[in-house]
Coordinates of C-alpha atoms in Angstrom, one line a residue:
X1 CA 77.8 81.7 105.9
X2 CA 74.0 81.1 104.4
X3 CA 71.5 80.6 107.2
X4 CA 68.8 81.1 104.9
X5 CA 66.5 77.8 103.6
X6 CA 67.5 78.2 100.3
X7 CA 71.0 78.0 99.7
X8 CA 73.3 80.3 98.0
X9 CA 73.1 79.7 93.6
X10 CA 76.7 78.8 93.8
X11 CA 76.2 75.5 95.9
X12 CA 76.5 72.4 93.9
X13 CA 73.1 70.7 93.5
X14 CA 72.4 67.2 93.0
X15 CA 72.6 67.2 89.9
X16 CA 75.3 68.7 89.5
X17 CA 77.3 66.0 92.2
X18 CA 75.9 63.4 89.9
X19 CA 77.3 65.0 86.7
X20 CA 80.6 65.4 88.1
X21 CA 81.1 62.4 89.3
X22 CA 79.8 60.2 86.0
X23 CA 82.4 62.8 83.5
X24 CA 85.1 61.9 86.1
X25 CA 84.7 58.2 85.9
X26 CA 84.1 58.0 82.1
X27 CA 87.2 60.4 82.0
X28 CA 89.5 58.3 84.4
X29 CA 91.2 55.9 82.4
X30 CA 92.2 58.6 80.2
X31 CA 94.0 60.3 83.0
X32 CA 95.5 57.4 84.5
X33 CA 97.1 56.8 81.0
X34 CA 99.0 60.0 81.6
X35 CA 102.5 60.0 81.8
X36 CA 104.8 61.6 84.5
X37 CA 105.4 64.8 82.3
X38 CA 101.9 65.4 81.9
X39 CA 100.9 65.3 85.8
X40 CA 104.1 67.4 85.9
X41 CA 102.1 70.1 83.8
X42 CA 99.6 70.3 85.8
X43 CA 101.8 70.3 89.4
X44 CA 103.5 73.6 87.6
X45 CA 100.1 75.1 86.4
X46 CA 98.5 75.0 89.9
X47 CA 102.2 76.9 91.2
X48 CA 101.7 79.4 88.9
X49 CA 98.1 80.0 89.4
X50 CA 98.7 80.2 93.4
X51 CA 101.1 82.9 92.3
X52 CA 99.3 84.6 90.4
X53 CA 96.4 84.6 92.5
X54 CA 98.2 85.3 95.5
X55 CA 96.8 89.0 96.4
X56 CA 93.6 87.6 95.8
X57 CA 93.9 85.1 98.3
X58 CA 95.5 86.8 100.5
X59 CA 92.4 89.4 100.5
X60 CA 89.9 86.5 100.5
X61 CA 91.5 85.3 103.3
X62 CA 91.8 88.4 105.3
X63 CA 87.8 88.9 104.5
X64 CA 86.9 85.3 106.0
X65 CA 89.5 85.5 109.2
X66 CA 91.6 88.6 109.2
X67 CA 94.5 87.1 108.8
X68 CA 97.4 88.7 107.5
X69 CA 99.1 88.5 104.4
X70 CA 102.0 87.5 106.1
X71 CA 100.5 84.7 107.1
X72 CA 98.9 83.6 104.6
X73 CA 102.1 83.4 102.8
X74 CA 103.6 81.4 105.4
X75 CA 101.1 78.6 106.2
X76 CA 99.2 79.1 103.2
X77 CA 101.0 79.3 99.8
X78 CA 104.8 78.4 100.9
X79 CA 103.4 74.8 102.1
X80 CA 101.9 74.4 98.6
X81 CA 104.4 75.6 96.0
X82 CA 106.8 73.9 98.0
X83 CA 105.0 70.6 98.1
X84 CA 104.1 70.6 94.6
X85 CA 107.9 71.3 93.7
X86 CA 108.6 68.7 96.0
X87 CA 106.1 66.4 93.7
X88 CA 107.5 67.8 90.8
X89 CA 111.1 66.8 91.7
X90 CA 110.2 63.3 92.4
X91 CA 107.7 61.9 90.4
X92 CA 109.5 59.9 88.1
X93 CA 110.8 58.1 91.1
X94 CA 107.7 57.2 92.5
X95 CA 106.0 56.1 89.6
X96 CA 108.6 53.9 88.6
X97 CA 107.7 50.2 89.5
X98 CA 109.6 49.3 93.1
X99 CA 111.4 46.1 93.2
X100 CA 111.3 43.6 95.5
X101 CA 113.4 40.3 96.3
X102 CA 111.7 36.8 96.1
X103 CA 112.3 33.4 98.5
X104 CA 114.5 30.7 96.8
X105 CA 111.6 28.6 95.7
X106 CA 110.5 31.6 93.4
X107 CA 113.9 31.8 91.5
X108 CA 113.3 32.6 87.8
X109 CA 110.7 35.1 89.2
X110 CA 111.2 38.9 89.4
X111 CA 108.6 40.5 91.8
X112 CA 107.6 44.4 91.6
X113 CA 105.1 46.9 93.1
X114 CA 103.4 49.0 90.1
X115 CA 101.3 52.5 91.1
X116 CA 98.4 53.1 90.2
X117 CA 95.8 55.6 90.2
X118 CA 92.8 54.5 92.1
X119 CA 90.5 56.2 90.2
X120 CA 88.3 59.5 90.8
X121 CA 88.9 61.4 94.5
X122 CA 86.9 63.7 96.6
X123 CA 89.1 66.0 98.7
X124 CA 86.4 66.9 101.5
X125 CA 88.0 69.9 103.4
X126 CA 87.6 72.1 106.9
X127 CA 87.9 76.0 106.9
X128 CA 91.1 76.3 109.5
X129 CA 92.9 76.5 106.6
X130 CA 91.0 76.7 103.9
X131 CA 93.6 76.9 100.9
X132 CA 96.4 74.2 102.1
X133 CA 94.3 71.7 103.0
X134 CA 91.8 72.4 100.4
X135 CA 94.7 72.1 97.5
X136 CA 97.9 69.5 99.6
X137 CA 95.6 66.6 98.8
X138 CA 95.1 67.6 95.2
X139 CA 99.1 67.6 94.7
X140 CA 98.9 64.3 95.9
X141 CA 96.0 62.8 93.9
X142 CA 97.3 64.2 90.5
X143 CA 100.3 63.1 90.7
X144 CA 99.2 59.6 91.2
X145 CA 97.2 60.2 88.1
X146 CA 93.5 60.2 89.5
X147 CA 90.4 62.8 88.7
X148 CA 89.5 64.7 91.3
X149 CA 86.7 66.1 93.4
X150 CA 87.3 68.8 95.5
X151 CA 84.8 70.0 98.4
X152 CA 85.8 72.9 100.8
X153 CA 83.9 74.1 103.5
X154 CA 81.3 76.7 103.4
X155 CA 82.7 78.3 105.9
X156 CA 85.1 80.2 104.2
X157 CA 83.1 81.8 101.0
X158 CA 85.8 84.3 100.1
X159 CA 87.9 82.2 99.7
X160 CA 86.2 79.9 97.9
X161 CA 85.5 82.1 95.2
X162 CA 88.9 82.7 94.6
X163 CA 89.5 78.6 94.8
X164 CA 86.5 78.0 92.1
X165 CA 88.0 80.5 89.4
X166 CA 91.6 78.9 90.3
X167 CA 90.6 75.1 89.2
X168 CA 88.2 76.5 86.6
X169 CA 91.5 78.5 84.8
X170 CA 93.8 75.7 85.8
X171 CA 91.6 72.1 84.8
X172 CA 88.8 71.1 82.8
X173 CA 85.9 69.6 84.8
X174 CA 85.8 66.0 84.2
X175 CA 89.6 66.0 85.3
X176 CA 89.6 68.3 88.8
X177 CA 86.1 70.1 89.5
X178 CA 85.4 72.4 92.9
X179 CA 81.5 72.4 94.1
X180 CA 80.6 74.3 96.9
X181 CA 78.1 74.3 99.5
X182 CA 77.2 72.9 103.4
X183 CA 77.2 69.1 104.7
X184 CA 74.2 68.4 102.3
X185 CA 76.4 68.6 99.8
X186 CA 79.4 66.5 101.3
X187 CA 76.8 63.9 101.8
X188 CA 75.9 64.0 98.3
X189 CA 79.2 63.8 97.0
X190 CA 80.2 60.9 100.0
X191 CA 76.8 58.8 98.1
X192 CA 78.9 58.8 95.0
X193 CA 80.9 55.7 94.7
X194 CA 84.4 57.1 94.7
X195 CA 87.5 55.3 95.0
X196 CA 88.9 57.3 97.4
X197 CA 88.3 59.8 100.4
X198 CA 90.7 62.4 101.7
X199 CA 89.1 64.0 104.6
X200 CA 90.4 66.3 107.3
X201 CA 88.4 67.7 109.7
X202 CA 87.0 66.4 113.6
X203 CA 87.3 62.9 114.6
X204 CA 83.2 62.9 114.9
X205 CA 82.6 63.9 111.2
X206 CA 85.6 61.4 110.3
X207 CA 83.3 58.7 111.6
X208 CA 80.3 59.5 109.1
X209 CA 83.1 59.7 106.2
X210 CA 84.1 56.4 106.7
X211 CA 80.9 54.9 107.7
X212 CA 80.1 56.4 104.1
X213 CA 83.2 55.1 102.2
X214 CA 82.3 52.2 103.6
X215 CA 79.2 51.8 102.0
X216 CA 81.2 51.8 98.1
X217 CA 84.2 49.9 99.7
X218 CA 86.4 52.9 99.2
X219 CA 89.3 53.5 100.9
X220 CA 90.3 56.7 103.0
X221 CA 92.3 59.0 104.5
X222 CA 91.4 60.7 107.5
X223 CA 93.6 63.7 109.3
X224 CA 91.3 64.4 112.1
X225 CA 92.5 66.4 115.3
X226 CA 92.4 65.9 118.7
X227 CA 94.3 67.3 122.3
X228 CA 98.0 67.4 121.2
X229 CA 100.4 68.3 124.2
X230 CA 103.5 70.3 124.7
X231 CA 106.0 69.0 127.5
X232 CA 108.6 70.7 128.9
X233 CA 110.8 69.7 131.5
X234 CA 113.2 71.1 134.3
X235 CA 116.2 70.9 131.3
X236 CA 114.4 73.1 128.6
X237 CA 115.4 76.3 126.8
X238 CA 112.5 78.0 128.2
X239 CA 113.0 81.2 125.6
X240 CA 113.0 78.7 123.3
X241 CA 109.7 76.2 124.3
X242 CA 107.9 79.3 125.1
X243 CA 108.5 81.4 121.5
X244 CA 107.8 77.9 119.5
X245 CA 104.7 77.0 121.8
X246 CA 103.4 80.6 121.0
X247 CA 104.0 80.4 117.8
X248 CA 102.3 76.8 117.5
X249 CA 99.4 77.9 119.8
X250 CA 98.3 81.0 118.6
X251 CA 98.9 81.2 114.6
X252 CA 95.7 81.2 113.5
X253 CA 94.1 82.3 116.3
X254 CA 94.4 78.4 117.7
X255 CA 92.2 76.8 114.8
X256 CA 94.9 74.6 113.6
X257 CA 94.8 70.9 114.0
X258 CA 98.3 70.6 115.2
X259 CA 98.3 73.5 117.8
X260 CA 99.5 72.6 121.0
X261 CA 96.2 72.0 123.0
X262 CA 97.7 71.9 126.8
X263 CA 101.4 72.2 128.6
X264 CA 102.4 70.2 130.8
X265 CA 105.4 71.7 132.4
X266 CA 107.8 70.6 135.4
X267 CA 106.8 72.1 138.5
X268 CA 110.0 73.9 139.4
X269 CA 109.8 76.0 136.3
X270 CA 106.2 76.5 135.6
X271 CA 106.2 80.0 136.5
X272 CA 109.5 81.1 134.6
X273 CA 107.7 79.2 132.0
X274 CA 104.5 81.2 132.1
X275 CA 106.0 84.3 132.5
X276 CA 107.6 83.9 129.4
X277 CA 104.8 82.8 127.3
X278 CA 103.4 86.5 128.0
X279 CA 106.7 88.0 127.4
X280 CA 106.8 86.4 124.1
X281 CA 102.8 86.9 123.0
X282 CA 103.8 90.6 123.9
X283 CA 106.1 90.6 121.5
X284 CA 104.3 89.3 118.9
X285 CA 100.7 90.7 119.4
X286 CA 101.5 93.8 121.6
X287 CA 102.3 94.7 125.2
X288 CA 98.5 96.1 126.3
X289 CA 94.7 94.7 125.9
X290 CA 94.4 96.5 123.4
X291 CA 97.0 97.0 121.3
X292 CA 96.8 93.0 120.7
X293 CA 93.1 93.5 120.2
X294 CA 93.7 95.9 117.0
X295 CA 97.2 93.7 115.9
X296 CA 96.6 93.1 112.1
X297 CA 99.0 90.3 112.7
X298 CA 96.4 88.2 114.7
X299 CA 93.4 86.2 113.4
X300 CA 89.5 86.2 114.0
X301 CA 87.4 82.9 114.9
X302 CA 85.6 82.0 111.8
X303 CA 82.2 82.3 113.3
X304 CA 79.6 83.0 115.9
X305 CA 79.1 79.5 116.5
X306 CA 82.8 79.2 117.2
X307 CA 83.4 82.3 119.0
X308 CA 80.4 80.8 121.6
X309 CA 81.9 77.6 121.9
X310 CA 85.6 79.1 122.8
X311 CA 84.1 81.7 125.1
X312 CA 82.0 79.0 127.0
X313 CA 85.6 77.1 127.4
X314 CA 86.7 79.3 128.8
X315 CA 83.9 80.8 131.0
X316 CA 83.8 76.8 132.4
X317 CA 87.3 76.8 133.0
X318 CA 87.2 79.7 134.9
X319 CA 83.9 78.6 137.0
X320 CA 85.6 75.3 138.2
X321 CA 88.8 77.2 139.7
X322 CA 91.2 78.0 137.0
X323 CA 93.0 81.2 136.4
X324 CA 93.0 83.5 133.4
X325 CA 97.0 84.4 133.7
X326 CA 96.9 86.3 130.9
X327 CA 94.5 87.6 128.3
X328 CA 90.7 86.6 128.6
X329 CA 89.7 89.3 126.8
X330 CA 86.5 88.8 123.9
X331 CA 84.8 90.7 121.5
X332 CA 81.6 88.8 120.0
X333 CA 81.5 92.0 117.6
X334 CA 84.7 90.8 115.9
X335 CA 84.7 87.3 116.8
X336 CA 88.1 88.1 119.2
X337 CA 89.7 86.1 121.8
X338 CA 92.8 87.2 123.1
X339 CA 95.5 85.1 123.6
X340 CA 94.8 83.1 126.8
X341 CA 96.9 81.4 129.4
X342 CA 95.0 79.3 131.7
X343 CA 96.7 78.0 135.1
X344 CA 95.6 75.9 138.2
X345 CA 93.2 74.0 135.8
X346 CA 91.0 71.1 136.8
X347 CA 91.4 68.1 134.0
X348 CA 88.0 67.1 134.4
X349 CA 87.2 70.6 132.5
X350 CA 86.6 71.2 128.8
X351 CA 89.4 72.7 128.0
X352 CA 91.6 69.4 128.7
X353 CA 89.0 67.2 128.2
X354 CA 88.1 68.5 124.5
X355 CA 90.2 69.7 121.5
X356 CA 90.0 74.1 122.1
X357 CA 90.7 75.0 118.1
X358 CA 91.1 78.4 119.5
X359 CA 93.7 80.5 121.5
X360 CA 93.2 79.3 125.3
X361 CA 96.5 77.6 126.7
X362 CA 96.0 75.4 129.8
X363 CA 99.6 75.4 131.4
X364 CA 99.8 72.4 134.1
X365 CA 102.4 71.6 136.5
X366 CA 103.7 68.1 136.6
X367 CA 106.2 66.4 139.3
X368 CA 107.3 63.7 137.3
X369 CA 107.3 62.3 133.6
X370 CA 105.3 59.5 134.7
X371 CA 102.4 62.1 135.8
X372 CA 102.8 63.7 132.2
X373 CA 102.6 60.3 130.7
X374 CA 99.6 59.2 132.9
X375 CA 97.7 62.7 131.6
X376 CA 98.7 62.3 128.0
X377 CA 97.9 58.4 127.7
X378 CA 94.5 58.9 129.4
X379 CA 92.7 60.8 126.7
X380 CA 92.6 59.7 123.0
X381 CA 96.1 59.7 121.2
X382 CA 97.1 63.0 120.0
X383 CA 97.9 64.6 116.1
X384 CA 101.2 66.2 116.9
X385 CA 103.0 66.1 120.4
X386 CA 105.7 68.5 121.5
X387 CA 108.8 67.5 123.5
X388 CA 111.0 70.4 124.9
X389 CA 114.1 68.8 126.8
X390 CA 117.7 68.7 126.7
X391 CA 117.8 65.6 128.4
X392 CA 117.6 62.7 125.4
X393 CA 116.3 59.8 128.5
X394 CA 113.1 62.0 128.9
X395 CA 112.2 62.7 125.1
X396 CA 112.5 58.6 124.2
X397 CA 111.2 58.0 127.1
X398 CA 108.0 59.8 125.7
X399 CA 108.5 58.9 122.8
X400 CA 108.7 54.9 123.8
X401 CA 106.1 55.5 125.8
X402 CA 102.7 57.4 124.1
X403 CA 101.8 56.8 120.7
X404 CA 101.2 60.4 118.5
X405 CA 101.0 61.0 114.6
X406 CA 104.0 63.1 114.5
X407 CA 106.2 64.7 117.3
X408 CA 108.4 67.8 117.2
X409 CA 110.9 67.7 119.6
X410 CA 112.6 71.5 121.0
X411 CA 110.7 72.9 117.8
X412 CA 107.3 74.0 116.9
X413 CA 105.0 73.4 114.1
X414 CA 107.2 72.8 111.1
X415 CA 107.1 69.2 110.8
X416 CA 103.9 70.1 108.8
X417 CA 105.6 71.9 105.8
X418 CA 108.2 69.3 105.4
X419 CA 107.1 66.9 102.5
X420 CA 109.7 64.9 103.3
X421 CA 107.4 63.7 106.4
X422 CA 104.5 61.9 105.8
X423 CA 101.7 63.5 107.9
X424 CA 98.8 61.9 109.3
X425 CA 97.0 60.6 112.8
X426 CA 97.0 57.8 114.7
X427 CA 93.2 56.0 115.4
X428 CA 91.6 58.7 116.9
X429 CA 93.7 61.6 115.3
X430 CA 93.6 60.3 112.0
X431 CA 93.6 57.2 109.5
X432 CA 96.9 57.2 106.7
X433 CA 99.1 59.2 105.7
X434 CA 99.9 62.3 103.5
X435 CA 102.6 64.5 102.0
X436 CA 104.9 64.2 99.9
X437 CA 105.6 60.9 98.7
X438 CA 102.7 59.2 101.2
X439 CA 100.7 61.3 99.8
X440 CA 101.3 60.4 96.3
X441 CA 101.0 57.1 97.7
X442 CA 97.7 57.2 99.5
X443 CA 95.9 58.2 95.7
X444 CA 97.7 55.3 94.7
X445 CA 96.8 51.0 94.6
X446 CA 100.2 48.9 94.9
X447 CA 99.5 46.5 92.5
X448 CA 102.1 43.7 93.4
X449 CA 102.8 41.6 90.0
X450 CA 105.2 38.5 89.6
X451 CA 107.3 38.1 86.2
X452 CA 108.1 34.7 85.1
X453 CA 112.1 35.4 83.4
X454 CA 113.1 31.6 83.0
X455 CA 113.1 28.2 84.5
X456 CA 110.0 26.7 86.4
X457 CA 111.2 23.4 87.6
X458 CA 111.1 23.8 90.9
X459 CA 107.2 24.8 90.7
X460 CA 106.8 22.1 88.3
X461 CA 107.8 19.4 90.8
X462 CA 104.9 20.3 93.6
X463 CA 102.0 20.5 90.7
X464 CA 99.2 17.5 90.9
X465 CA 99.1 14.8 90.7
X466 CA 101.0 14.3 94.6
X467 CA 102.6 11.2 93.9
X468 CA 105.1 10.1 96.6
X469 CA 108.1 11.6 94.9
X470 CA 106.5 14.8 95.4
X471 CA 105.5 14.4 98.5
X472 CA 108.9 13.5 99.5
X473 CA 110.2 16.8 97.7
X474 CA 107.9 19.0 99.6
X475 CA 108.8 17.2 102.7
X476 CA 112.3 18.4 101.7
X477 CA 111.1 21.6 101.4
X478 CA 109.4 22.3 104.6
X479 CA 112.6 21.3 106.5
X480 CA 114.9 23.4 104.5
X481 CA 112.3 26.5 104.6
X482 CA 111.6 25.8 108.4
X483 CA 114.5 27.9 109.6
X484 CA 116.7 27.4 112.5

């Protein structure tokens, strides 16, 4: 990333926000007149240029986090192709007018919802993962039929390279464009009166979007983040929660929105439990220090800026009387932070006071669901929440009893890739929904519109002038409509 005062040539400049935007509007209606074969075209264009660019993906994405190929298959380009398939499969459906059923009064009336697109987008999105979330919104927003804006985050400049010549192969500007460049340019764009705003990213840069949005009336979406928990009672597979909260936790390196951020754990088990967390980050990473530090199948923090703000987590978690069970280990050189477990950790501390977006796993005891519930209900209501029980009382217990965007009971992450389930926060973690067919819907106005088929006496008979006929027949009315 560009320190410098001048910022790199690729970086969208004013001007070029501005022209953007005014060839997307004139261009919109054209696009909105497209049919569902035509957004089709495009949904299987963009799979076969993620396949085609795949190597060069995974490279770029290797240069900006070491991550491995792997991996960037799996949480990358499977989550993609499979949700513009998904699209694919079902757009016909979706943009076929919804019916709906209409009171007595209305008879000779057919009502229906109608989708439409709302216009020109702009995709703002984070670096964690810089090719889903860059590219899932897109699916979304031309499917619904809108033009589109697309701004990822500076953060990740190989990859970004690879993105702009993607969209520049795949689309002609004035239907999706790609402009690069730091928050100047994000607040650029968010000046733009755009009809809608797909944002992910941290619940205190959601609040400028919307206050933004706001400013044009436009309408958002906002996946934000915040502390999602893992719970795992006395009942549990404990192989099981501890592979899946691994997995979760430490994919990525921890900078993933939906990562578990703390366990709490029943008492009684809490050391099996921890014990086989490190069995299991073993296995994955490697059994010594430093075999997990040279792994090739574990990623780097994205920056210096981040690698301080981890490291001084966990340096304050430590100071106040918590213990580094395993890992600890850093390496500002290569932005490295082991794989952490945490134990006997003060809440008041950062760690479970503040999202971690890195690999640090506070694991705390608990003697009761209600104390699991007081800690989770006390801070800000979480992205994802997992639930790791054999005992169904507990999990809807939880479940009735804490609000979460999406929960994942005795599994890990994989709610995610299922376009099936819309995805999304609630208040603090997020605004709407996306996915699959909410995310087709979020790009989308329901337009609600009312057919007149035949007949209109029964309207005709409440139109002025109110003589005392009528007036009689709506007092008819309002006792046969005032229900039991």
């Amino acid at each position: 990333m560009s320190t410098s005062a001048s910022p790199p040539s690729s970086f969208a400049s004013a001007d070029d926000i501005e022209r953007v935007f005014a060839a997307q509007r004139a261009h919109a209606p054209a696009v909105r007149a497209t049919s569902a074969d035509q957004r089709k075209d495009k949904l299987r264009r963009l799979c076969d240029g993620l396949r085609t660019y795949r190597t060069e993906f995974q490279n770029a994405i290797h240069a900006d986090f070491r991550k491995a190929p792997a991996e960037v298959d799996l949480t990358e380009l499977k989550p993609l192709l499979d949700e513009a398939q998904f699209a694919i499969a079902h757009l016909d459906e979706w943009m076929a007018p919804t019916r709906r059923s209409s009171p007595v009064f209305f008879t000779g009336t057919r009502s229906e919802i109608h989708y439409e697109p709302k216009g020109v987008a702009l995709i703002l999105a984070p670096w964690n993962y810089p090719l889903t979330l860059t590219l899932a919104p897109l699916i979304g927003a031309v499917a619904a039929g809108n033009c589109v804006t697309l701004k990822p985050s500076e953060k990740t400049p190989h990859t970004n390279v690879v993105l702009k010549k993607l969209i520049g192969e795949l689309y002609e500007e004035r239907e999706v464009a790609l402009l690069t460049g730091a928050k100047e340019v994000a607040q650029g764009l968010l000046e733009q009166p755009y009809d809608h705003v797909y944002f992910t990213g941290s619940p205190r840069v959601g609040r400028l979007v919307m206050t933004a949005a706001a400013d044009h009336l436009a309408s958002v979406t906002l996946e934000l983040g915040g502390k999602s928990p893992a719970v795992v009672d006395e009942t549990a597979d404990l192989d099981l929660a501890a592979q899946r909260i691994a997995w979760s936790k430490f994919t990525n390196a921890g900078q993933t929105c939906i990562a578990p951020d703390y366990v709490l754990v029943g008492a009684p088990v809490h050391d099996a439990l921890v014990a086989r967390l490190i069995d299991t980050i073993e296995q994955f990473y490697g059994a010594t220090a430093a075999l997990r530090r040279a792994s090739d199948d574990y990623t780097r923090l994205i920056d210096d800026g981040h690698l301080d703000r981890v490291v001084g987590m966990l340096e304050d978690a430590v100071a106040a009387g918590a213990t580094v069970a395993f890992g600890g280990q850093t390496n500002a050189e290569t932005r490295y932070v082991s794989p952490t477990i945490l134990t006997d950790v003060p809440l008041d501390t950062s760690v479970m006071q503040k999202e971690i977006f890195g690999p640090l796993l506070p694991i705390i005891p608990v003697s009761t669901v209600d104390e699991a519930l007081g800690i989770i209900n006390e801070r800000p209501n979480p992205l994802s929440m997992y639930l790791f029980s054999q005992r169904d009382t507990t999990v809807e217990t939880i479940l009735g009893r804490t609000t979460a965007g999406s929960t994942c009971v005795n599994e890990g992450f994989l709610h995610y890739a299922n376009p099936n389930l819309p995805f999304g926060g609630a208040g603090h973690s997020g605004i709407g929904r996306g996915h699959g067919e909410a995310g087709f819907r979020a790009f989308s106005n329901e337009r609600s519109v009312l057919w007149r088929r035949y007949g209109a006496s029964l309207v005709q008979a409440v139109l002025p002038p109110f003589t005392d006929r009528k007036e009689s027949f709506l007092a008819a009315l309002l006792r046969y409509f005032s229900g039991p």
